[in-house]
Structure formats: structure tokens, C-alpha cells
Coordinates of C-alpha atoms in Angstrom, one line a residue:
M1 CA 17.3 16.5 27.0
M2 CA 15.2 18.6 29.2
K3 CA 17.1 21.2 31.1
R4 CA 16.1 23.1 34.2
I5 CA 16.3 26.8 33.5
I6 CA 16.9 29.4 36.1
L7 CA 15.0 32.6 35.3
S8 CA 15.9 35.8 37.1
I9 CA 14.1 39.1 36.9
I10 CA 14.4 42.5 38.5
G11 CA 11.0 43.9 39.5
I12 CA 10.7 47.7 39.8
S13 CA 7.9 48.9 42.0
M14 CA 5.8 52.1 41.3
L15 CA 7.9 53.9 44.0
L16 CA 11.1 53.0 41.9
S17 CA 12.4 50.7 44.7
V18 CA 14.3 47.8 43.2
M19 CA 14.3 44.2 44.4
M20 CA 15.7 41.1 42.9
V21 CA 13.5 38.0 42.6
S22 CA 14.3 34.6 41.0
A23 CA 12.5 31.3 40.4
A24 CA 13.3 28.0 38.8
A25 CA 11.5 27.3 35.5
N26 CA 9.8 24.1 34.7
E27 CA 11.6 21.6 32.5
I28 CA 11.1 22.7 28.9
P29 CA 11.6 20.0 26.3
G30 CA 14.2 20.9 23.7
Y31 CA 14.9 24.4 24.9
S32 CA 17.8 26.2 26.6
V33 CA 18.4 29.6 28.0
G34 CA 20.2 32.2 25.9
L35 CA 22.7 34.8 27.3
Q36 CA 20.3 37.8 27.3
D37 CA 20.1 39.5 30.8
T38 CA 16.9 39.8 32.6
Y39 CA 15.7 43.3 33.4
T40 CA 12.6 45.4 33.8
N41 CA 11.5 48.7 32.4
V42 CA 8.7 51.0 33.7
L43 CA 6.8 51.9 30.6
S44 CA 4.3 54.1 32.2
E45 CA 2.7 54.8 35.6
K46 CA 0.6 51.7 35.3
T47 CA 2.7 49.2 33.3
V48 CA 5.9 47.3 34.1
E49 CA 7.7 45.3 31.4
I50 CA 9.8 42.3 32.4
H51 CA 12.2 40.8 29.9
L52 CA 12.8 37.1 30.3
E53 CA 15.7 35.3 28.8
D54 CA 15.2 34.0 25.2
Y55 CA 14.2 30.4 24.6
I56 CA 16.3 29.0 21.7
A57 CA 15.8 25.6 20.2
E58 CA 18.4 23.3 21.6
N59 CA 20.3 20.9 19.2
M60 CA 18.4 22.2 16.2
I61 CA 18.3 19.7 13.4
E62 CA 17.6 21.4 10.1
C63 CA 16.5 19.5 7.0
P64 CA 19.2 19.2 4.4
T65 CA 18.6 19.6 0.7
I66 CA 20.1 17.4 -2.0
D67 CA 20.2 18.0 -5.8
L68 CA 19.2 14.8 -7.6
V69 CA 19.2 16.4 -11.1
D70 CA 22.8 15.5 -11.8
K71 CA 22.3 12.0 -10.4
V72 CA 19.5 10.9 -12.6
S73 CA 20.7 8.1 -14.9
T74 CA 21.5 9.1 -18.5
M75 CA 21.0 5.4 -19.5
T76 CA 18.7 4.9 -22.5
I77 CA 16.7 1.7 -23.0
A78 CA 18.8 0.8 -26.0
E79 CA 22.3 1.3 -24.6
S80 CA 24.1 2.1 -21.3
E81 CA 27.7 2.2 -20.4
Y82 CA 29.7 1.2 -17.4
S83 CA 33.4 2.0 -17.1
V84 CA 35.8 -0.8 -16.4
F85 CA 39.1 0.9 -16.2
G86 CA 38.1 4.4 -17.3
N87 CA 36.5 7.3 -15.5
E88 CA 34.3 5.4 -13.0
E89 CA 35.7 4.6 -9.6
P90 CA 35.1 1.0 -8.5
L91 CA 33.4 0.0 -5.3
Y92 CA 35.9 -1.9 -3.3
L93 CA 34.2 -4.9 -1.7
P94 CA 35.6 -7.8 0.3
L95 CA 33.9 -10.4 -1.8
D96 CA 34.1 -14.0 -0.8
F97 CA 34.9 -16.3 -3.7
S98 CA 35.3 -19.5 -1.6
N99 CA 32.0 -20.9 -2.8
A100 CA 31.9 -19.3 -6.2
L101 CA 31.0 -21.5 -9.2
S102 CA 31.8 -20.8 -12.8
M103 CA 28.9 -20.0 -15.1
S104 CA 30.8 -19.2 -18.2
D105 CA 29.3 -22.2 -20.0
A106 CA 25.9 -20.4 -19.6
L107 CA 27.1 -17.6 -22.0
S108 CA 25.1 -18.1 -25.2
G109 CA 23.7 -16.1 -28.1
E110 CA 25.2 -15.2 -31.4
M111 CA 28.8 -14.2 -31.0
S112 CA 29.4 -11.3 -33.3
I113 CA 32.7 -10.6 -35.0
P114 CA 34.7 -8.0 -33.0
L115 CA 34.4 -4.6 -34.6
A116 CA 37.7 -3.0 -35.5
L117 CA 38.0 0.5 -36.9
P118 CA 40.8 1.9 -39.1
E119 CA 44.0 2.2 -37.0
N120 CA 42.1 0.7 -34.0
Q121 CA 42.2 -2.8 -32.7
P122 CA 39.0 -4.3 -31.1
P123 CA 38.9 -5.0 -27.4
V124 CA 40.0 -8.3 -26.1
A125 CA 37.2 -9.8 -24.0
Q126 CA 37.2 -13.2 -22.3
P127 CA 35.2 -12.5 -19.2
E128 CA 34.5 -15.1 -16.5
I129 CA 31.0 -15.3 -15.0
L130 CA 30.7 -16.6 -11.5
L131 CA 27.8 -17.6 -9.2
M132 CA 29.0 -16.1 -6.0
N133 CA 26.7 -17.7 -3.4
P134 CA 25.1 -20.9 -4.6
E135 CA 23.8 -21.6 -1.1
T136 CA 21.1 -18.9 -1.8
M137 CA 19.5 -21.0 -4.6
R138 CA 16.3 -22.8 -3.8
D139 CA 15.2 -25.9 -5.7
G140 CA 17.8 -25.2 -8.3
Q141 CA 16.6 -21.6 -9.0
Y142 CA 18.4 -18.3 -8.4
T143 CA 16.7 -16.1 -5.8
T144 CA 16.8 -12.4 -5.0
D145 CA 19.6 -13.2 -2.5
T146 CA 21.8 -14.6 -5.3
W147 CA 24.9 -12.6 -6.6
F148 CA 26.7 -13.0 -9.8
F149 CA 30.1 -11.7 -10.9
I150 CA 31.4 -10.8 -14.3
A151 CA 35.2 -10.9 -13.9
T152 CA 37.2 -8.6 -16.2
R153 CA 40.4 -9.2 -14.2
W154 CA 41.2 -12.4 -12.3
N155 CA 44.2 -13.6 -10.4
N156 CA 46.2 -10.5 -11.4
T157 CA 45.4 -11.1 -15.1
D158 CA 43.3 -8.8 -17.3
L159 CA 40.6 -10.8 -19.0
C160 CA 39.1 -7.8 -20.8
Y161 CA 41.2 -5.0 -22.1
D162 CA 42.0 -2.6 -24.9
P163 CA 45.2 -3.8 -26.7
E164 CA 46.1 -0.1 -27.2
G165 CA 45.9 0.7 -23.5
G166 CA 42.8 2.9 -23.5
P167 CA 39.7 2.7 -21.3
L168 CA 37.1 0.0 -21.8
Y169 CA 33.4 0.1 -21.3
L170 CA 30.7 -2.5 -20.7
T171 CA 27.8 -1.7 -23.0
I172 CA 24.4 -3.3 -22.2
L173 CA 22.5 -3.9 -25.4
N174 CA 19.0 -4.5 -23.9
N175 CA 16.9 -3.0 -21.1
F176 CA 18.6 -4.8 -18.3
P177 CA 18.3 -2.3 -15.3
K178 CA 21.5 -0.5 -14.5
G179 CA 20.7 -0.6 -10.8
Y180 CA 21.5 -4.3 -10.7
V181 CA 25.1 -3.7 -11.9
T182 CA 28.0 -2.4 -9.7
Y183 CA 31.6 -2.0 -10.8
V184 CA 33.7 -3.6 -8.0
A185 CA 37.4 -4.3 -7.5
D186 CA 39.9 -5.7 -5.1
P187 CA 41.9 -2.8 -3.6
N188 CA 45.0 -5.0 -4.1
G189 CA 44.4 -5.3 -7.8
T190 CA 43.9 -9.1 -7.8
W191 CA 40.4 -9.0 -9.4
A192 CA 37.9 -6.6 -10.9
G193 CA 34.6 -6.7 -12.7
F194 CA 30.9 -6.3 -12.2
R195 CA 28.7 -7.6 -9.5
I196 CA 25.2 -8.5 -10.7
W197 CA 22.6 -8.5 -7.9
I198 CA 19.0 -8.7 -9.1
F199 CA 17.0 -7.9 -6.0
N200 CA 13.6 -8.3 -7.7
K201 CA 12.0 -11.5 -9.0
G202 CA 11.5 -12.0 -12.8
N203 CA 13.2 -13.0 -16.0
Y204 CA 16.2 -10.9 -16.9
P205 CA 18.1 -11.5 -20.2
L206 CA 21.4 -9.7 -20.1
E207 CA 23.2 -8.9 -23.4
F208 CA 26.4 -7.0 -23.5
V209 CA 29.6 -6.2 -25.3
F210 CA 32.9 -4.5 -24.3
E211 CA 33.7 -1.2 -26.2
D212 CA 36.7 1.0 -26.4
S213 CA 36.9 4.8 -26.7
Y214 CA 36.8 4.7 -30.5
G215 CA 33.7 2.5 -30.9
G216 CA 35.6 -0.8 -31.4
T217 CA 33.6 -3.6 -29.8
S218 CA 34.1 -7.2 -28.6
Q219 CA 31.9 -10.1 -29.5
T220 CA 28.4 -10.0 -28.0
F221 CA 27.7 -11.9 -24.8
F222 CA 24.3 -13.1 -23.6
I223 CA 23.0 -14.8 -20.5
N224 CA 19.4 -15.3 -19.2
L225 CA 18.8 -15.1 -15.4
E226 CA 15.5 -16.3 -14.0
I227 CA 15.0 -15.0 -10.4
I228 CA 12.5 -16.1 -7.7
S229 CA 11.8 -14.5 -4.3
R230 CA 14.2 -15.4 -1.5
G231 CA 11.1 -15.8 0.7
V232 CA 9.0 -18.9 1.0
F233 CA 5.3 -17.9 1.0
E234 CA 2.1 -17.9 -1.1
T235 CA 0.1 -14.9 -2.4
F236 CA -3.2 -14.1 -3.9
E237 CA -4.7 -10.8 -5.1
G238 CA -7.8 -9.2 -6.5
T239 CA -10.4 -6.4 -6.4
I240 CA -13.3 -6.5 -4.0
T241 CA -16.6 -4.7 -4.8
S242 CA -18.5 -2.7 -2.2
T243 CA -21.4 -5.2 -2.1
A244 CA -19.9 -8.7 -2.4
P245 CA -17.3 -10.0 0.1
E246 CA -14.7 -12.5 -1.2
S247 CA -13.6 -15.7 0.5
H248 CA -10.3 -17.5 0.0
Q249 CA -9.2 -20.7 1.6
I250 CA -5.6 -21.0 2.6
T251 CA -3.8 -24.1 4.0
V252 CA -0.7 -24.0 6.2
D253 CA 1.4 -26.8 7.6
Y254 CA 2.1 -26.6 11.4
S255 CA 4.7 -29.4 11.1
V256 CA 6.8 -26.9 9.2
S257 CA 6.3 -23.9 11.5
D258 CA 4.6 -23.3 14.8
E259 CA 3.3 -19.9 13.7
Y260 CA 2.1 -18.5 10.4
C261 CA 1.5 -14.9 9.3
I262 CA -0.9 -13.2 6.9
T263 CA 0.0 -9.8 5.6
F264 CA -2.5 -7.8 3.6
L265 CA -1.6 -4.8 1.4
R266 CA -3.8 -2.1 0.0
T267 CA -2.8 -1.7 -3.7
G268 CA -5.2 1.0 -4.6
T269 CA -6.7 4.0 -2.8
V270 CA -9.6 2.3 -1.0
G271 CA -9.4 0.4 2.2
F272 CA -11.0 -2.9 3.1
D273 CA -11.7 -5.3 6.1
I274 CA -10.3 -8.8 6.4
T275 CA -11.4 -11.6 8.7
V276 CA -9.7 -15.0 9.2
L277 CA -11.9 -17.9 10.2
N278 CA -10.9 -21.1 11.8
P279 CA -11.9 -24.4 10.2
D280 CA -15.0 -24.5 12.5
G281 CA -16.1 -21.0 11.3
T282 CA -15.1 -19.1 14.5
K283 CA -13.0 -16.0 14.1
C284 CA -9.2 -16.4 14.4
G285 CA -8.2 -12.8 13.7
A286 CA -9.3 -9.6 11.9
G287 CA -7.9 -6.3 10.6
Y288 CA -8.4 -3.5 8.2
V289 CA -6.6 -1.0 6.0
S290 CA -8.0 2.5 5.6
S291 CA -8.6 4.9 2.8
E292 CA -9.3 8.3 4.4
G293 CA -7.7 10.5 7.1
A294 CA -4.6 12.4 7.9
S295 CA -2.7 9.1 7.9
Q296 CA -3.7 5.9 6.0
D297 CA -2.9 2.4 7.0
I298 CA -1.9 0.4 3.9
K299 CA -0.2 -2.7 5.3
K300 CA -1.0 -4.9 8.3
S301 CA -0.6 -8.4 9.5
I302 CA -2.5 -11.2 11.4
T303 CA -0.6 -14.0 13.1
L304 CA -1.9 -17.6 13.1
P305 CA -0.4 -19.5 16.1
K306 CA -0.5 -23.2 16.1
P307 CA -3.9 -24.5 17.5
D308 CA -3.6 -26.9 20.4
N309 CA -5.1 -29.8 18.6
V310 CA -3.4 -29.4 15.2
T311 CA -0.1 -31.1 14.3
G312 CA -0.1 -30.8 10.5
S313 CA -2.2 -29.1 7.8
C314 CA -4.9 -26.6 8.8
T315 CA -7.2 -24.7 6.4
Y316 CA -8.4 -21.2 7.2
T317 CA -10.9 -19.0 5.4
V318 CA -10.0 -15.4 4.6
V319 CA -12.9 -13.1 4.1
I320 CA -12.3 -9.7 2.5
T321 CA -15.0 -7.0 2.7
G322 CA -15.0 -3.7 0.8
Q323 CA -16.2 -0.3 1.8
P324 CA -19.5 1.3 0.7
S325 CA -19.6 2.7 -2.8
N326 CA -16.0 1.9 -3.6
D327 CA -14.1 -1.1 -5.0
A328 CA -10.8 -2.0 -3.3
S329 CA -7.7 -3.7 -4.7
Y330 CA -5.6 -5.9 -2.5
K331 CA -2.7 -8.4 -2.2
V332 CA -2.4 -11.0 0.5
A333 CA 0.7 -13.0 1.4
Y334 CA 0.9 -15.8 3.9
G335 CA 3.7 -18.1 5.1
P336 CA 5.8 -19.0 8.2
S337 CA 6.2 -16.1 10.5
N338 CA 10.0 -16.0 10.0
Q339 CA 9.3 -15.3 6.3
R340 CA 7.0 -12.3 6.8
Y341 CA 9.8 -9.8 6.2
Y342 CA 10.0 -10.9 2.5
F343 CA 6.3 -10.8 1.7
F344 CA 6.1 -7.5 -0.1
E345 CA 9.8 -6.4 -0.7
D346 CA 9.6 -6.6 -4.6
V347 CA 9.2 -3.7 -7.0
S348 CA 6.1 -5.4 -8.4
D349 CA 4.5 -4.7 -5.0
S350 CA 5.1 -1.0 -5.3
I351 CA 2.4 1.4 -4.2
D352 CA 1.6 4.7 -5.9
L353 CA 2.3 7.5 -3.4
P354 CA 0.5 10.8 -4.1
Y355 CA 1.9 14.2 -3.2
Y356 CA 1.7 15.0 0.5
Y357 CA 0.0 18.2 1.6
S358 CA 0.5 19.4 5.1
V359 CA -2.7 19.1 7.2
R360 CA -4.1 21.2 9.9
N361 CA -7.2 19.2 10.9
L362 CA -6.3 15.6 11.7
T363 CA -9.9 14.4 11.7
Q364 CA -11.3 16.3 8.7
Q365 CA -8.5 16.3 6.2
T366 CA -7.1 13.5 4.1
A367 CA -3.4 13.3 3.4
A368 CA -1.0 10.9 1.6
Q369 CA 0.7 9.8 4.8
Y370 CA 1.0 6.0 4.2
V371 CA 1.4 3.8 7.3
S372 CA 2.8 0.3 7.5
R373 CA 2.4 -1.8 10.7
S374 CA 4.0 -5.0 9.4
A375 CA 7.6 -6.4 9.4
L376 CA 10.1 -4.8 7.1
S377 CA 13.2 -6.3 5.4
D378 CA 16.6 -4.9 4.4
Y379 CA 15.3 -4.8 0.8
G380 CA 12.3 -2.7 1.8
D381 CA 8.9 -1.5 0.7
Y382 CA 8.5 0.3 -2.6
F383 CA 6.5 3.5 -3.1
K384 CA 6.3 5.0 -6.6
I385 CA 6.1 8.8 -7.1
V386 CA 6.0 11.1 -10.1
A387 CA 8.0 14.1 -9.0
T388 CA 6.9 17.7 -9.3
G389 CA 10.3 19.3 -8.5
T390 CA 11.7 19.9 -5.0
E391 CA 9.9 17.8 -2.5
R392 CA 10.4 16.8 1.2
V393 CA 10.7 13.1 1.9
T394 CA 9.7 12.4 5.5
L395 CA 10.0 9.0 7.2
S396 CA 8.4 8.6 10.6
S397 CA 9.0 5.5 12.7
T398 CA 8.3 4.2 16.1
F399 CA 11.9 3.6 17.2
G400 CA 14.0 5.4 14.5
N401 CA 15.6 2.3 13.1
Y402 CA 14.2 2.4 9.6
C403 CA 15.8 4.2 6.6
F404 CA 14.8 5.2 3.1
K405 CA 16.5 5.5 -0.3
V406 CA 15.6 6.8 -3.7
L407 CA 15.8 4.7 -6.8
D408 CA 15.5 5.8 -10.5
G409 CA 12.1 4.7 -11.7
T410 CA 13.5 3.1 -14.9
T411 CA 17.0 1.9 -14.1
L412 CA 16.6 1.2 -10.4
E413 CA 19.9 2.9 -9.7
T414 CA 20.2 4.2 -6.1
L415 CA 20.3 8.0 -6.4
Y416 CA 20.2 8.7 -2.7
D417 CA 20.5 6.7 0.5
G418 CA 19.3 8.3 3.7
R419 CA 21.0 5.7 6.0
N420 CA 23.2 8.3 7.6
L421 CA 20.6 11.1 8.0
E422 CA 20.3 12.6 11.4
T423 CA 17.1 11.6 13.3
Y424 CA 14.8 14.2 14.8
H425 CA 13.1 13.1 18.0
A426 CA 11.4 15.7 20.2
D427 CA 10.7 13.7 23.3
Q428 CA 9.8 10.2 24.5
Y429 CA 6.2 10.7 23.4
S430 CA 6.9 11.5 19.7
S431 CA 8.0 9.5 16.7
Y432 CA 11.5 9.5 15.2
Y433 CA 11.8 11.4 11.9
K434 CA 14.3 11.2 9.1
R435 CA 13.7 13.8 6.4
I436 CA 15.4 15.5 3.5
S437 CA 14.4 17.9 0.7
L438 CA 15.3 16.5 -2.7
N439 CA 15.5 18.4 -6.0
F440 CA 13.8 15.8 -8.2
T441 CA 13.5 16.2 -12.0
E442 CA 9.9 17.3 -12.6
G443 CA 7.8 14.7 -14.3
S444 CA 10.3 11.8 -13.7
T445 CA 9.4 8.6 -11.9
Y446 CA 11.2 7.4 -8.7
Y447 CA 10.9 4.7 -6.1
I448 CA 11.1 5.7 -2.4
V449 CA 12.2 2.5 -0.7
V450 CA 11.7 2.2 3.1
Y451 CA 14.0 -0.5 4.6
D452 CA 15.4 -1.9 7.8
P453 CA 19.2 -1.8 7.5
D454 CA 19.7 -4.4 10.2
E455 CA 16.9 -6.8 9.3
T456 CA 16.2 -7.4 13.0
A457 CA 13.0 -8.4 14.8
S458 CA 9.9 -6.3 14.3
R459 CA 10.7 -2.6 14.9
G460 CA 7.2 -1.1 15.1
S461 CA 5.4 0.9 12.5
Y462 CA 6.5 3.6 10.0
S463 CA 4.8 6.3 7.8
I464 CA 6.2 7.8 4.6
M465 CA 5.3 11.1 3.0
V466 CA 6.7 12.9 -0.1
G467 CA 5.7 16.5 -0.7
E468 CA 5.3 19.3 1.8
P469 CA 6.8 19.1 5.3
K470 CA 4.9 17.3 7.9
M471 CA 3.7 19.4 10.9
D472 CA 4.5 18.3 14.4
F473 CA 3.1 19.4 17.7
Q474 CA 5.1 21.1 20.4
R475 CA 4.3 22.4 23.9
V476 CA 6.5 24.9 25.7
E477 CA 5.7 25.6 29.4
L478 CA 7.2 28.8 30.8
D479 CA 7.4 29.6 34.5
I480 CA 6.4 33.3 35.1
P481 CA 8.5 34.0 38.2
A482 CA 7.3 35.5 41.5
T483 CA 6.9 39.3 41.2
S484 CA 6.0 42.2 43.5
F485 CA 2.5 43.4 42.4
V486 CA 0.8 46.7 42.8
K487 CA -3.0 46.5 42.3
G488 CA -4.1 47.9 39.0
T489 CA -0.7 47.8 37.4
S490 CA -0.2 45.8 34.2
Y491 CA 2.8 43.6 34.0
V492 CA 4.3 42.5 30.6
W493 CA 6.7 39.7 30.2
T494 CA 8.6 39.4 26.9
F495 CA 10.5 36.4 25.5
N496 CA 11.6 34.9 22.2
L497 CA 10.6 31.4 20.8
S498 CA 12.1 29.3 18.0
T499 CA 11.3 25.9 16.6
P500 CA 13.5 22.8 17.0
T501 CA 13.9 22.5 13.2
G502 CA 14.3 26.2 12.2
L503 CA 11.1 25.9 10.1
P504 CA 8.0 28.1 10.6
G505 CA 5.7 27.4 13.6
Y506 CA 2.0 28.2 14.0
I507 CA 0.1 28.8 17.3
D508 CA -2.6 26.4 18.3
E509 CA -3.5 27.5 21.9
V510 CA -2.1 29.5 24.8
F511 CA -3.0 28.5 28.4
F512 CA -2.4 30.5 31.6
S513 CA -3.2 29.5 35.2
G514 CA -2.8 32.6 37.2
S515 CA -5.5 32.8 39.9
Q516 CA -4.2 30.2 42.3
A517 CA -3.4 31.0 45.9
G518 CA -5.8 33.8 46.1
W519 CA -4.2 35.8 43.3
P520 CA -6.8 36.8 40.7
F521 CA -5.7 38.8 37.7
E522 CA -7.7 41.9 37.0
D523 CA -11.2 41.1 35.6
G524 CA -10.1 37.5 35.0
H525 CA -8.2 38.5 31.8
F526 CA -4.8 37.9 30.4
S527 CA -3.4 38.9 27.0
V528 CA -0.7 37.9 24.5
L529 CA 1.0 39.8 21.7
T530 CA 2.3 37.2 19.2
P531 CA 5.3 37.7 17.0
G532 CA 4.9 40.2 14.2
E533 CA 1.4 41.3 15.3
S534 CA 0.3 44.7 16.5
S535 CA -2.9 43.7 18.3
W536 CA -3.2 41.9 21.6
R537 CA -5.4 38.9 22.0
T538 CA -7.3 38.5 25.3
N539 CA -8.9 35.4 26.7
T540 CA -12.7 35.1 27.2
L541 CA -13.7 36.1 30.7
Y542 CA -12.7 33.5 33.3
Y543 CA -11.4 31.1 30.6
S544 CA -7.7 30.1 30.9
R545 CA -7.2 29.5 27.2
I546 CA -6.9 31.6 24.0
S547 CA -7.5 29.6 20.9
F548 CA -5.8 30.5 17.6
G549 CA -7.8 28.1 15.5
Y550 CA -5.0 26.1 14.0
D551 CA -7.3 23.2 13.1
N552 CA -9.7 25.5 11.4
V553 CA -8.6 25.2 7.7
N554 CA -10.5 28.5 6.9
A555 CA -8.7 30.6 9.5
P556 CA -5.4 32.3 8.8
L557 CA -2.3 30.8 10.4
V558 CA -0.7 32.7 13.3
N559 CA 3.1 32.8 13.5
A560 CA 4.7 31.4 16.7
V561 CA 8.3 32.2 16.0
G562 CA 9.9 35.4 17.3
Q563 CA 9.2 37.8 20.2
W564 CA 6.2 37.2 22.4
K565 CA 4.6 39.5 25.0
F566 CA 2.4 38.3 27.8
K567 CA 0.4 40.7 30.0
I568 CA -1.8 40.5 33.1
T569 CA -3.0 43.3 35.5
A570 CA -2.6 42.8 39.2
G571 CA -5.8 42.3 41.2
K572 CA -4.2 43.2 44.5
T573 CA -0.9 44.5 46.0
G574 CA 1.6 42.0 47.4
E575 CA 4.0 39.2 46.4
W576 CA 2.5 37.3 43.5
P577 CA 3.9 33.7 43.7
G578 CA 4.2 33.3 39.9
S579 CA 2.5 30.8 37.6
T580 CA 2.9 28.9 34.3
L581 CA 2.3 30.0 30.7
S582 CA 1.8 27.2 28.2
I583 CA 2.2 27.7 24.4
R584 CA 1.0 24.9 22.1
Y585 CA 2.0 25.2 18.5
W586 CA 2.6 23.2 15.3
F587 CA 5.8 23.5 13.3
G588 CA 7.3 22.0 10.1
I589 CA 9.6 19.0 10.5

């Protein structure tokens, strides 16, 4: 919140007479006054130094760092282990079994003879497999909303156990992703087992045994799970050349829904244009995704409201046009508007996200800041990265409601969930940011998944970056208070500046309006001494701005954090009414 800051200074005249002057500062976003007293000091016969109170970033939100190295799955493709009663703490969930259906008859495959070792009895394993929410099935098929449960304890009775009382493990014998399996239990001890939630479509055979600490195993269990998307929609995809547009016809049924939606996704690195034509050839809607720039649009949507004269089926033509000299890959999904959240929430829709490098020139530089302007589900959009080590994950969104999590690229285990990250928001004109520095394993593959935890109505757009910190713009306006001036005397104001995130900041421009009300400064000049520098910078004659060339990628960056000095020379003697110094700078989020 902006706070009004009362600045007080003591001005010392050349005759060493002392008077107290004060003024109210402008509202300064995100800044509050420190406790340093205001005072002046006569440096020489012609210079008066005036110390202002420090400006310290208010409610600073620093970016945390998390080590993912120890969280990376040790699962191998051939074998992985989940503790049932041993060293893994279960997730206590209030599961509803009221509609559960037994699937134990679906267990098939060759049942091996339990392996017993000398002086060791094999595990006893008679698990129950339940379909937890049959209402999520569609046309007799399991969907990505469907949950399964492998019960190892049921109605206060152990179904799977080591006769000798030791811990027991569930060992998966094929490459079934570990991220689909969660060890869960009733806190009252009534039941325990494994929740199976396959949140991506596909065919998933699951083969497993139960194993004790000495290598004794139960018989082998096998079940095959075929999963379809929970959403009801159609898709098509392809690659468009730079010279030949492609046309696709789609048919929708307005007796089913009053509004349909088309969402298009850039699956490569090149953008394209898309136009939707009505049955009579007139344009119904248009859009594009981009391939260059400091931010790149990769996913957008076009709505198809019900035409006035249509009651049933309607056929549209979708025309996709590439960009000069480049081929573009795309995916298009369409369906009722209430299904648009589910269009691209599958891992098979993942986008390769390159390393993000901080940019200084928003019009000349290209960066891997990927932007989506379409609806988002609680499952989320997948972005695939190959880590280089410690990297900053930055999620920017319109209203701050979106979150991100990190999945292992092989097992789909959730290694980090940023749901509870603090949100950085500078003011009402800026985006909301959630960010964290993660110590990835160099060379490993991960998925960054952006999701809406509440799955509400459309929440605006978001952008995602992984690599260096994103730079944000900040402007600080300082009231230089009224002062008694003596013609020819130089007056120097000093103050300290910090960034809202504690990260480095770099100066873009400094503005000063000081000649109002008949008070010119000497020769039309003002000067600033920036933090850590020994040379003053002075404006060009009669210009109220000093540019530091932040957007010039060939110019050195100039530090904005630390002690500043601002100087003008009085053009006449009298009571100068004061003015405003504006500092515009960029800083890491």
C-alpha cells in the first residue's frame, strides 16, 4: 500500500542561520521511510548537502530457494518400491467409498509362486482393487477423473502383510509412472492402501508384487487400465508450410451447446495465423500465436456463439496460415465452451520450454517467456524442460490465482508444488508473480505444470519462464522539499534506495522538473551521482531527463541500489518551492 511520507529537512544558509522546513512527499509505491534523521551539512562556501530519509522497500518478498536434488525419484524403469507399513508416511485422505465398486476380478496375468527364502516366509497378499468413482466413467471407459484403490487393509483387517511382522513393499515390475500412485490410509486405521490416479490419457498396464525386507515376494498381480480424457472435444494437428495455408472443416451441434470454443496451440517454435469462416465464407473469428519477441503467445482461443438461424449442426472452415520462411506445428481442439478447460491438460500436449534469459530491450530481444491466453484447468498445462542446474521458475498471471508445480520427467512424481508461494504484486498496474529458485539436477528432464487450483471461470492470462530472473519496471517519485536558496550555491540531496525483492536493480532514466514557478536551476542543469559511482551525470541542457541506456544491450548496466546524490545549483536567492525527482529502474523479480 502506498504511504504518504513526511520529509523534514534543516536548511543551513550561507550566513549559518538555521531554519526548519518540511513538506509532504508524493505517494511512493512500495516504499516507507526509515528512521534516519534529516539534517544538512555545509560542505563548502558554495555547497549545501541535505540528507533525506532512506527509502526502504516495504514488505519485501524475497525469492526462496529449494533443493530438488534429494527429491528426484530413485525409481528405475525396471523396478520401484512403495512402502506399505514401513518407512513411508501415508497420506491421510477422507476417501469416500460409498460408490466404490470391486475390480478384483479384473486382476489377471500369470500368478507366480510366492518366493520364500531360507528362514523367511513369503508375504501374504490378497489385495482388493476398487473403482472409487464410477460416475466419472464415460461410455463405459475410465477417464482422467477416475480413481482406483488397491486396498492392503480393509475393515480393520490386513489383506497384505509379512507373517513375521516386518515391513512390506509394493514393487512395480513395469514402467508404470510412480506419480500415479499415492500411499493413503485412514487415520483411524480402518483401511490403508494405494490410490491410483492416472491423470493422463493412454493405456497403462500395471504389474506388481508385494515384497518383504528379505526379498521374499508374493504372487504377481496384473491389471490393464485404459484411460480417456475427462473432456468431451475433438482435435486435429499438423505442420503448416510457409507458402501453403491449410483448411480444415469442423462440425458442431448447437442443440448440445449454445457456444463452442476453438483453442489453438503452438507446438513448435514458429507462430501461425488462424481464421474461422462461417458456412457462407464470411469471417467468424481470427487469431494468432507468435514466435518472436520478449514474450511469445503460444495458446489462444476463439469462441463460436450460436448463430441466430441455426438450431442444430453447423460446419465451419478453419484456415491456418504459416509465417514466411518457416514451417509451423500446431494442435487445435474444439468443443462446447464448458469443456475448454480440458483441451490441452495432458502430458502429451507438453511444450518444450527453452532456458529464459533476462531481456533489456522488449522490442529487439527474443526470450522464452511463453504466454497462454486460454482457459486453464486444475490439471494444468505442461512445459518440458531439461535443467542446467539452479534455475528461477517465474509465473506471472493477470490476477494471481494460478499456481505451478514441478513433476519428475520420467515418473511424473510431484517434486514441488508452489500452491502456497507468496505472491509478489507491485501495484494495480502490474502482474502478479509467483517465483522460486530450484536446484534441479543438471541434465534431468522435468515438467513445469501451470494450473488453476480452484478450476473457476476464466482467470485471465499467464506467462511462464524458467532460467534467469525476469526483470520488472519500477518508478519511484521523490518530493524534494522546499528549501531556502542562495543564488550560485549548489544543493545536494542524498538518499538510499532498495528494490522490493532484494535483488539487483538497474537504472533506466531519471527525470527532474525543477524550473516551475519561476525557479530555474543554474544553466538549466541537474546532476545525479548513482550508487557506487564516483562521477556525476548531468542532463543535456534544458532537457529534464538523464538516460542510462538500460534498453541498449551494448551499454553497461548502471546500479540503482544504494546511496544516491542529487544536485542542482540555485539560479536566484529566495524560497524555492521544491519539486519532484523521478527514478525509473528495472529490477529482478
